[in-house]
Amino acid sequence: MEHMFERIDPRSSTPLYAQIAARLKVAVAAGELSSGDPLPSVRQLAHRLRLNPATVVQAYRELEAEGFVEMRQGAGTFVRDVTPERRGRERAEHATRLVRTLLADAAKHGLGREDIIKAFDQELGVKTHE
Amino acid sequence: MSNAVEIRDLHYRAGKSFEIRDLALNVPTGSMYGFLGPNGSGKTTTIRLMLGLLPAIKGTVTVLGGRVPQESPRILARTGYVPEAPHLYPTLTVAEAIRFHASFYATWDAAWAEELRGGFGIELDRRLSRLSKGEMGKLEMLLALAQRPELLVLDEPTDGLDPVVRRDLLTALLDYVSQHNATVFISSHLVHELERICDWVGVMDRGRLVAELPMHSFKSGIKRLRVGNAPALVGDAPFVVLSREGGDGAFETWIVRGWQAPMTQWFAGVGATLKDVVDLDLEEGFVELLRTFRAPRA
Amino acid sequence: MFKQILYTQWKWSRLTLLLLAVVGFAIPVLSVRDFGDPSAGIWEVRDALDSVAAWGYAYPILAAAVALLLSVTTWGPDHQGRHVYALSLPVPRWHYALLRFSAGVVLIGLVVAAVWIGALVASASASAPPGLHAYPQALALRFALATVVAYSIFFAIAAGTNRTAGVILVLIIAIFVIEVVSLLAGIEATPTSFVLSHLVVWPGPLAIFTGRWMLIDV
């Protein structure tokens, strides 16, 4: 489970709780976490990542507010049933985020659409568009 | 009580050159408050004033709802303190020091003290004067935690310690916080350490508190901008320009505070181009903030 | 709390304290050495009593030594750490000082007990001729009071800052020097001797030290 949080970056401007929540959302969307799976306890995760437990609580609460998990008093936090449509939406959002970052980076270095597409074709081994 | 620590109008003076003036500080209950500042800025003095170890000339200090120093004993019974230099009696052994300390606190948890001691690997019959810096640091933390305090005041607890010991100390601290609703006030030079665990940050410089705000506000608000065709005057900008530096050919580097994404439009309005917006981590933000307080405005 | 404070104080002073206790036992025993012969004549008895009186000077010196030792070991570690630890403990300063003072008094009891036992042994072993009596209890009690008085004074000095302690010590030395100089120069009444006579003559606090300390007397 902890491999998922390897690249949590305290120095990033994205708040830590948002980073944790985002990782877990992706895990649910990709099927790594199935419905009914327990998340690590707040204490355990805070201990492993050496973070403020309040940060973990905030992440779990955000996930609960968005319907991904349910916090059961005394028992822990568990993944909820997430519909395939919802999963699909999450995946799409995640992909969009990745592409946005890529494009912003590319623009910074003066790379244009053609450069990007060429690189995609090369890496994916498939022609996308003319 | 919403604030574990409230300081107002604090004045203190020591000798001719060092002075703390008009200090106001708030530590919200249940928060982890990181206290930053360069050497000599008055962090340790502020902590000592907070705990009644030094007498203030003027001002009020309220800790856990009680006034310092009038109600100090009751407050100190609920406050765990790790000072910046070891303060225990050096001729005692570890076992004796623990027993001595424990006798003063009704909330002492002997079982957990023993568990911490074993986990930290400190032997009972070692004399305190023979402990290494890391072992002494662990012992001080042990004594502060086993007391089961509501407030922890830590003055550079990991200073000069190797990464393994630092990790052990922080883990013990975080474990405590996750089990008890404690407020933590921690000063440190290791800004990155504070960055991962603190939700509030206070910055001290030359006897004054120059910033106090939630961690994410502090970080998200300060950015480094690369600006092309920068205007000469920045009077009406929606953000605060902390510093500007030219020198990169056509581009200037600006450090700004209070930045929000829609503000990119302002640049178009003044005929400048905004090439880049870079996040600053806590250390960079802290350095930039101090620079602006020391250098005259451009 | 008190138990721990007593423990630390015992740990810091035990070696010297035990030594002083042995001395406290020895003084009364040695002071009656010359009372061996039951058939002694009046001149021998007079000499024996003088011997007891001579040994008597050792008691106030021992009392001062014990008091000084305990005050120094009480406050030494705190002074070294500039009192940071004691100030950070959840007891008011006066309460902490009282705990330390009381622990010192308990330890004084050890030396007092040694003196008392020595006095009892000495009284039993010495054959005093009729008309002379042994006063072991009175002696031990007087020793106890003298030590506590001296301890109170040294304790109060040691509890203050290093600067106050230094000032008071300088004052004491100054008074001593003035007294010695005026004695040598033949000057009778100095302002310091006025102060001293009020301290040293009953009901002054230092009166307990003056006069003769006699285990065996009329």
XYZ file of C-alpha atoms in Angstrom:
646
model
C 0.000 0.000 0.000
C 2.781 2.417 0.847
C 4.354 2.242 -2.605
C 1.398 4.279 -3.708
C 2.599 7.208 -1.624
C 6.239 7.098 -2.550
C 6.212 10.388 -4.316
C 4.287 12.428 -1.796
C 6.092 15.758 -1.890
C 5.830 18.033 1.129
C 7.523 20.781 -0.856
C 4.873 20.886 -3.541
C 2.307 23.636 -3.357
C -0.446 21.036 -3.511
C -1.419 20.423 0.096
C -0.315 17.043 1.397
C -3.831 15.893 2.174
C -4.835 16.595 -1.432
C -1.887 14.584 -2.720
C -2.837 11.608 -0.569
C -6.496 11.841 -1.529
C -5.568 12.069 -5.222
C -3.402 8.949 -5.032
C -6.144 6.992 -3.370
C -8.702 8.159 -5.918
C -6.474 6.953 -8.728
C -6.015 3.611 -6.960
C -9.757 3.160 -6.705
C -10.300 4.216 -10.305
C -7.636 1.840 -11.589
C -9.032 -1.058 -9.604
C -6.061 -1.414 -7.273
C -8.488 -0.911 -4.420
C -11.798 -2.706 -4.599
C -14.970 -1.933 -2.761
C -14.890 -3.106 0.813
C -11.089 -2.912 1.053
C -9.900 -1.218 4.235
C -7.599 1.777 4.052
C -4.717 1.862 6.538
C -5.665 3.362 9.872
C -4.940 7.064 10.294
C -2.298 6.283 12.841
C -0.611 3.662 10.695
C -0.452 5.798 7.589
C 0.717 8.875 9.494
C 3.385 6.727 11.112
C 4.571 5.199 7.840
C 4.682 8.477 5.948
C 5.849 10.482 8.962
C 3.115 13.024 8.564
C 0.783 14.858 10.846
C -2.157 12.525 11.539
C -4.479 15.465 10.955
C -3.302 15.468 7.338
C -4.344 11.849 6.872
C -7.689 12.535 8.506
C -8.270 15.440 6.139
C -7.449 13.251 3.139
C -9.846 10.539 4.276
C -12.571 13.088 4.953
C -12.215 14.529 1.481
C -12.497 11.051 -0.003
C -15.560 10.427 2.115
C -17.130 13.697 0.985
C -16.583 12.684 -2.639
C -18.117 9.284 -2.035
C -15.044 7.122 -2.433
C -14.722 5.820 1.084
C -16.752 5.561 4.220
C -15.353 6.191 7.689
C -16.928 3.817 10.175
C -16.627 4.813 13.812
C -14.334 2.361 15.594
C -13.854 0.072 12.609
C -11.782 2.158 10.209
C -12.114 3.522 6.716
C -13.338 1.354 3.854
C -13.587 1.760 0.119
C -17.122 2.129 -1.110
C -18.793 0.686 -4.114
C -17.779 2.872 -6.992
C -19.684 2.524 -10.244
C -17.743 1.825 -13.435
C -18.939 5.177 -14.785
C -17.451 6.903 -11.789
C -14.236 4.979 -12.208
C -14.124 5.961 -15.833
C -14.625 9.614 -14.913
C -11.802 9.456 -12.390
C -9.469 7.931 -14.919
C -10.354 10.578 -17.451
C -9.716 13.333 -14.909
C -6.394 11.835 -13.952
C -5.332 11.544 -17.575
C -6.374 15.144 -18.184
C -4.285 16.271 -15.234
C -1.246 14.450 -16.559
C -1.655 15.890 -20.028
C -2.154 19.410 -18.687
C 1.095 19.204 -16.762
C 2.863 17.850 -19.811
C 1.588 20.574 -22.070
C 2.423 23.322 -19.576
C 5.935 21.964 -19.247
C 6.275 21.722 -23.004
C 5.107 25.287 -23.511
C 7.696 26.475 -20.982
C 10.440 24.972 -23.076
C 9.064 26.171 -26.362
C 7.883 22.779 -27.620
C 4.885 22.844 -29.946
C 2.065 20.514 -30.869
C 4.072 18.768 -33.593
C 6.928 17.952 -31.232
C 4.545 16.457 -28.706
C 2.626 14.360 -31.183
C 5.811 13.047 -32.738
C 7.066 11.995 -29.339
C 3.755 10.298 -28.530
C 3.818 8.344 -31.760
C 7.313 7.201 -31.031
C 6.614 6.131 -27.467
C 3.262 4.530 -28.055
C 4.315 2.935 -31.336
C 1.020 3.874 -32.899
C 0.160 6.683 -35.279
C -2.420 9.017 -33.725
C -3.278 11.758 -36.198
C -1.995 13.236 -39.417
C -10.194 27.260 24.635
C -9.444 27.931 21.027
C -5.816 28.881 21.427
C -3.417 26.729 23.366
C -0.995 29.652 23.517
C -1.814 33.344 23.271
C 0.844 36.001 23.513
C 0.034 39.711 23.369
C 2.206 42.836 23.403
C 5.200 40.990 24.678
C 8.245 43.059 25.484
C 11.536 41.707 26.664
C 15.019 43.026 26.739
C 18.366 41.463 27.508
C 21.447 43.583 27.404
C 21.715 46.469 25.002
C 21.168 44.861 21.663
C 18.621 42.111 22.047
C 14.984 43.005 22.299
C 11.615 41.414 21.675
C 8.924 43.964 20.962
C 5.185 43.932 20.428
C 5.122 40.199 20.031
C 1.706 38.669 19.366
C 1.493 34.950 18.752
C -1.389 32.454 18.564
C -1.156 28.703 18.633
C -4.545 27.137 17.832
C -5.479 24.196 20.044
C -4.769 20.857 18.400
C -2.489 22.304 15.743
C 1.126 21.574 14.994
C 2.743 24.985 14.871
C 6.153 25.346 13.267
C 8.276 28.188 14.553
C 10.891 29.371 12.082
C 13.533 32.008 12.227
C 17.230 32.578 11.756
C 19.707 32.176 14.602
C 19.447 34.970 17.104
C 15.953 35.984 16.041
C 14.590 35.301 19.517
C 12.929 31.907 19.114
C 14.419 30.369 22.242
C 13.790 33.531 24.239
C 10.170 33.550 23.130
C 9.791 29.939 24.196
C 11.327 30.676 27.578
C 8.992 33.643 28.027
C 6.092 31.415 27.003
C 6.861 28.960 29.791
C 7.638 31.530 32.453
C 11.334 30.704 32.596
C 12.096 34.355 31.897
C 10.192 37.370 33.194
C 8.602 39.616 30.577
C 8.847 43.373 30.913
C 5.402 43.903 29.474
C 2.618 41.923 27.846
C 0.484 38.891 28.579
C 1.178 35.229 28.036
C -1.731 32.803 28.298
C -1.026 29.097 28.007
C -3.748 26.438 28.165
C -6.103 29.051 29.513
C -3.893 30.142 32.381
C -1.682 33.194 32.820
C 2.055 32.763 32.893
C 3.809 33.155 35.337
C 0.998 33.456 37.874
C -0.405 29.995 37.184
C 2.800 28.423 35.924
C 2.858 25.271 38.074
C -0.583 24.175 36.913
C 0.280 24.968 33.308
C 3.661 23.244 33.455
C 1.975 20.113 34.793
C 0.162 19.832 31.459
C 3.039 20.988 29.238
C 5.887 18.854 27.988
C 9.078 20.795 27.293
C 12.162 19.831 25.340
C 14.700 22.647 25.759
C 17.356 23.609 23.213
C 20.148 22.342 25.470
C 19.905 19.400 27.875
C 18.681 20.585 31.244
C 18.676 17.464 33.391
C 21.064 16.756 36.254
C 24.110 15.205 34.567
C 25.230 13.067 37.497
C 22.045 11.029 37.580
C 21.608 7.796 35.661
C 18.860 7.359 33.089
C 16.784 5.342 35.541
C 17.190 7.936 38.283
C 16.406 10.811 35.959
C 13.215 9.130 34.776
C 12.121 8.327 38.332
C 12.876 11.872 39.490
C 10.973 13.472 36.639
C 8.052 11.071 36.932
C 7.479 11.943 40.593
C 6.363 15.450 39.638
C 3.611 14.540 37.189
C 0.315 12.988 38.153
C -0.377 12.025 34.522
C 2.873 10.096 34.093
C 2.543 6.917 32.032
C 5.247 4.590 33.361
C 4.456 1.738 30.998
C 4.750 3.935 27.959
C 7.911 5.590 29.276
C 9.460 2.143 29.493
C 8.219 1.258 26.016
C 9.727 4.439 24.585
C 12.966 3.851 26.400
C 13.262 0.373 24.991
C 12.335 1.574 21.527
C 14.900 4.367 21.701
C 17.522 1.976 23.003
C 18.641 3.996 26.030
C 20.149 1.911 28.800
C 18.918 2.431 32.331
C 22.221 2.538 34.128
C 24.009 5.022 31.872
C 24.986 8.319 33.458
C 23.435 11.299 31.707
C 26.831 12.932 31.288
C 27.891 9.911 29.238
C 24.970 9.886 26.849
C 25.530 10.849 23.245
C 23.743 13.867 21.837
C 21.218 11.647 20.118
C 20.519 9.590 23.226
C 20.069 12.700 25.334
C 17.701 14.133 22.744
C 15.675 10.945 22.844
C 15.589 10.986 26.642
C 14.358 14.573 26.726
C 11.610 13.660 24.248
C 10.735 10.578 26.284
C 10.319 12.649 29.439
C 8.167 15.192 27.648
C 5.909 12.565 26.051
C 5.482 10.124 28.937
C 4.037 12.965 30.942
C 1.035 12.803 28.556
C 0.844 16.559 28.145
C -1.802 18.628 26.396
C 0.824 20.947 24.983
C 4.286 20.086 23.749
C 6.852 22.839 23.405
C 9.923 21.659 21.537
C 12.909 23.956 21.051
C 14.949 22.610 18.131
C 14.556 19.014 19.322
C 16.384 17.527 16.344
C 19.186 20.052 16.117
C 22.544 18.438 15.463
C 21.122 14.920 15.403
C 21.648 12.361 12.685
C 18.783 11.459 10.331
C 18.055 8.143 12.019
C 17.567 9.746 15.415
C 15.534 12.570 13.864
C 13.229 10.027 12.286
C 12.801 8.172 15.580
C 11.973 11.367 17.436
C 9.459 12.584 14.892
C 7.783 9.208 14.694
C 7.391 9.086 18.473
C 5.997 12.617 18.409
C 3.524 11.880 15.628
C 2.426 8.665 17.294
C 1.685 10.610 20.441
C -0.255 13.255 18.550
C -2.350 10.671 16.767
C -3.425 9.105 20.048
C -3.936 12.187 22.153
C -5.336 15.527 21.217
C -2.179 17.467 21.850
C -1.016 20.826 20.559
C 2.574 20.931 19.383
C 4.769 24.014 19.198
C 8.054 23.152 17.524
C 10.895 25.392 16.502
C 13.476 24.083 14.090
C 16.036 25.013 11.486
C 15.134 21.993 9.457
C 12.422 23.687 7.488
C 11.661 20.629 5.404
C 10.988 18.609 8.514
C 8.422 21.131 9.654
C 6.940 21.307 6.200
C 5.712 17.761 6.316
C 4.115 17.864 9.727
C 3.039 21.393 10.626
C -0.240 22.999 9.737
C 0.635 26.455 11.040
C 3.792 28.428 10.621
C 5.166 31.443 12.474
C 8.269 33.268 11.296
C 10.444 35.230 13.673
C 13.113 37.720 12.686
C 15.100 40.027 14.930
C 12.741 39.934 17.856
C 9.517 40.314 15.893
C 7.016 37.854 14.517
C 6.927 38.712 10.834
C 4.390 36.159 9.633
C 1.887 33.784 11.155
C -0.496 31.830 8.986
C -1.666 28.336 8.001
C 1.012 26.321 6.247
C -0.821 25.888 2.983
C -1.548 29.612 2.774
C 2.078 30.427 3.345
C 3.222 28.049 0.646
C 0.544 28.573 -1.924
C 0.715 32.303 -1.629
C 4.366 32.796 -2.481
C 5.498 32.262 -6.033
C 8.451 32.991 -8.255
C 7.482 34.607 -11.560
C 9.473 35.006 -14.758
C 8.330 38.206 -16.342
C 9.189 39.539 -19.761
C 8.822 43.257 -20.629
C 8.376 43.951 -16.981
C 6.843 47.339 -16.170
C 8.951 49.787 -14.224
C 6.315 50.434 -11.587
C 4.056 47.882 -9.992
C 1.732 50.081 -7.994
C -1.624 48.571 -8.796
C -0.761 44.883 -8.869
C -3.260 42.601 -7.077
C -0.382 40.782 -5.422
C 2.501 41.984 -3.260
C 5.897 42.096 -4.919
C 8.455 40.992 -2.359
C 11.444 41.357 -4.639
C 12.434 41.759 -8.270
C 15.656 40.896 -9.941
C 16.723 41.537 -13.501
C 19.722 40.070 -15.172
C 18.362 37.224 -17.212
C 18.420 39.155 -20.452
C 14.879 40.061 -21.298
C 13.375 38.531 -18.218
C 13.035 39.585 -14.615
C 12.500 37.272 -11.680
C 9.830 38.415 -9.286
C 8.956 36.951 -5.910
C 5.363 37.729 -5.066
C 3.012 37.065 -2.190
C -0.740 36.601 -2.259
C -0.690 35.117 -5.757
C -3.762 33.621 -7.308
C -4.073 32.041 -10.752
C -6.382 34.650 -12.386
C -3.768 37.326 -11.750
C -1.959 36.346 -14.950
C -4.302 38.747 -16.723
C -2.759 41.708 -14.984
C 0.455 41.149 -16.901
C -1.268 41.320 -20.243
C -2.855 44.538 -19.073
C 0.515 46.214 -18.515
C 2.089 44.879 -21.678
C 4.258 42.304 -19.956
C 4.458 38.587 -20.539
C 4.299 36.053 -17.759
C 6.554 33.233 -18.792
C 6.559 31.100 -15.724
C 4.968 30.642 -12.324
C 6.995 28.501 -9.955
C 5.987 27.173 -6.580
C 8.372 27.841 -3.762
C 8.767 25.295 -1.057
C 8.720 26.361 2.556
C 12.449 26.927 2.796
C 12.581 29.138 -0.277
C 9.477 31.016 0.801
C 10.967 31.540 4.221
C 14.255 32.846 2.792
C 12.461 35.211 0.424
C 10.225 36.498 3.174
C 13.208 37.308 5.352
C 15.061 38.970 2.510
C 12.234 41.390 1.988
C 12.184 42.294 5.648
C 15.832 43.081 5.650
C 16.483 44.797 2.339
C 15.044 48.208 1.512
C 12.163 48.027 -0.970
C 13.191 48.388 -4.609
C 8.454 14.170 44.913
C 10.101 14.433 48.320
C 11.341 10.887 48.145
C 13.054 11.588 44.821
C 14.551 14.852 46.032
C 15.845 13.131 49.140
C 17.290 10.383 46.971
C 19.160 12.781 44.708
C 20.473 14.774 47.631
C 21.630 11.613 49.339
C 23.324 10.490 46.146
C 25.155 13.804 45.789
C 26.343 14.084 49.396
C 26.539 10.555 50.744
C 30.299 10.034 50.738
C 31.217 13.216 52.548
C 28.188 12.934 54.796
C 29.201 9.474 55.960
C 32.695 10.752 56.615
C 31.333 13.608 58.701
C 29.083 11.186 60.556
C 32.102 9.122 61.514
C 33.765 12.309 62.748
C 30.595 13.167 64.657
C 30.740 9.801 66.377
C 34.427 10.170 67.161
C 34.375 13.608 68.787
C 32.431 12.709 71.957
C 34.243 9.420 72.294
C 37.645 11.091 72.047
C 36.643 13.977 74.268
C 36.237 11.734 77.344
C 39.547 9.945 76.885
C 40.978 11.425 80.030
C 38.121 10.184 82.203
C 39.516 6.670 82.438
C 40.672 6.362 86.039
C 37.883 6.237 88.638
C 40.258 7.069 91.443
C 41.482 10.255 89.841
C 42.239 13.183 92.058
C 40.745 16.652 91.733
C 43.553 17.983 89.532
C 43.204 15.088 87.106
C 39.475 15.676 86.991
C 40.098 19.358 86.260
C 42.425 18.435 83.415
C 39.937 15.922 82.073
C 37.231 18.559 82.043
C 39.515 20.954 80.213
C 40.098 18.238 77.671
C 36.340 17.849 77.194
C 36.019 21.606 76.741
C 38.855 21.639 74.227
C 37.268 18.911 72.178
C 34.044 20.893 72.437
C 35.291 23.357 69.793
C 35.004 20.592 67.250
C 31.205 20.474 67.475
C 30.398 23.911 66.035
C 33.027 23.385 63.344
C 31.469 20.054 62.412
C 28.030 21.645 62.424
C 29.204 24.332 60.029
C 30.927 21.754 57.828
C 27.819 19.589 57.563
C 25.673 22.630 56.845
C 28.044 23.879 54.174
C 28.355 20.469 52.510
C 24.627 19.958 52.331
C 23.903 23.446 51.003
C 26.505 23.117 48.281
C 25.431 19.649 47.178
C 21.789 20.696 47.291
C 22.144 23.614 44.954
C 25.273 22.687 43.015
C 23.629 20.798 40.168
C 20.872 23.398 39.872
C 23.402 26.224 39.718
C 25.307 24.360 37.036
C 22.226 24.094 34.900
C 21.222 27.652 35.729
C 18.068 26.397 37.413
C 16.384 25.724 34.073
C 15.278 22.228 35.052
C 13.886 23.163 38.453
C 12.061 26.140 36.963
C 10.440 23.950 34.336
C 9.013 21.529 36.910
C 5.385 21.991 37.866
C 6.009 23.149 41.435
C 6.277 26.733 42.671
C 9.803 27.834 43.387
C 9.246 28.161 47.132
C 7.796 24.664 47.295
C 10.810 23.234 45.503
C 13.161 25.069 47.865
C 11.194 23.761 50.841
C 11.471 20.191 49.565
C 15.223 20.556 49.177
C 15.552 22.169 52.591
C 13.588 19.404 54.266
C 15.647 16.752 52.538
C 18.758 18.430 53.912
C 17.331 18.416 57.438
C 16.647 14.690 57.151
C 20.255 14.097 56.134
C 21.463 16.262 59.005
C 19.618 13.810 61.235
C 22.119 11.196 60.171
C 25.056 13.109 61.559
C 23.081 14.119 64.643
C 22.340 10.446 65.260
C 26.054 9.674 64.977
C 26.889 12.387 67.499
C 24.191 11.163 69.838
C 25.301 7.556 69.663
C 28.902 8.639 70.169
C 27.860 10.684 73.177
C 25.956 7.730 74.661
C 28.902 5.421 74.136
C 31.262 7.999 75.608
C 29.058 8.590 78.661
C 28.788 4.878 79.290
C 32.492 4.189 78.937
C 33.741 7.174 80.896
C 33.820 6.820 84.645
C 32.934 10.269 85.877
C 33.459 10.893 89.568
C 30.372 11.784 91.680
C 29.255 15.405 91.274
C 29.791 15.331 87.497
C 27.064 14.306 85.085
C 26.947 13.353 81.419
C 24.588 15.218 79.107
C 24.482 13.220 75.871
C 20.913 14.214 74.906
C 21.464 17.894 75.558
C 24.670 17.817 73.570
C 23.094 16.023 70.613
C 20.113 18.354 70.655
C 22.302 21.434 70.767
C 24.352 20.027 67.883
C 21.184 19.381 65.895
C 19.914 22.920 66.415
C 23.278 24.478 65.598
C 23.539 22.498 62.369
C 20.029 23.399 61.300
C 20.663 27.099 62.001
C 23.894 27.022 60.008
C 22.188 25.035 57.228
C 19.378 27.577 57.014
C 21.872 30.370 56.555
C 24.016 28.570 53.979
C 20.953 27.237 52.196
C 19.481 30.703 51.833
C 22.760 32.005 50.472
C 23.167 29.100 48.050
C 19.590 29.373 46.818
C 20.187 32.827 45.480
C 22.072 33.692 42.367
C 25.820 33.305 42.223
C 26.099 37.044 42.493
C 24.175 37.312 45.781
C 26.120 34.422 47.224
C 29.353 36.112 46.271
C 28.272 39.421 47.769
C 27.308 37.829 51.073
C 30.550 35.880 51.256
C 32.546 39.041 50.643
C 30.579 40.757 53.414
C 31.320 37.965 55.875
C 35.001 38.027 55.019
C 35.045 41.814 55.369
C 33.506 41.646 58.850
C 35.994 38.977 59.829
C 38.932 41.052 58.575
C 37.695 44.172 60.372
C 37.374 42.233 63.611
C 40.846 40.761 63.352
C 42.450 44.078 62.432
C 40.718 45.956 65.244
C 41.702 43.228 67.671
C 45.332 43.524 66.654
C 45.229 47.316 66.720
C 43.618 47.297 70.147
C 40.472 49.087 69.066
C 37.631 48.125 71.350
C 34.252 48.915 69.891
C 33.797 48.810 66.123
C 30.438 48.917 64.336
C 30.940 45.347 63.238
C 31.541 44.152 66.768
C 28.261 45.792 67.754
C 26.436 43.761 65.106
C 28.312 40.624 65.986
C 27.664 40.858 69.714
C 23.968 41.113 69.023
C 24.054 38.067 66.811
C 26.228 35.994 69.064
C 24.834 36.705 72.513
C 21.480 35.223 73.403
C 18.857 35.782 72.020
C 20.867 36.240 68.849
C 20.629 33.392 66.322
C 24.288 32.507 66.466
C 24.316 32.236 70.264
C 23.932 28.510 70.026
C 27.446 28.228 68.672
C 29.183 30.136 71.408
C 30.042 29.048 74.883
C 31.367 25.653 75.878
C 30.184 22.374 74.514
C 30.454 19.994 77.419
C 29.469 16.366 77.273
C 30.452 15.946 80.901
C 29.922 18.791 83.284
C 28.781 19.701 86.774
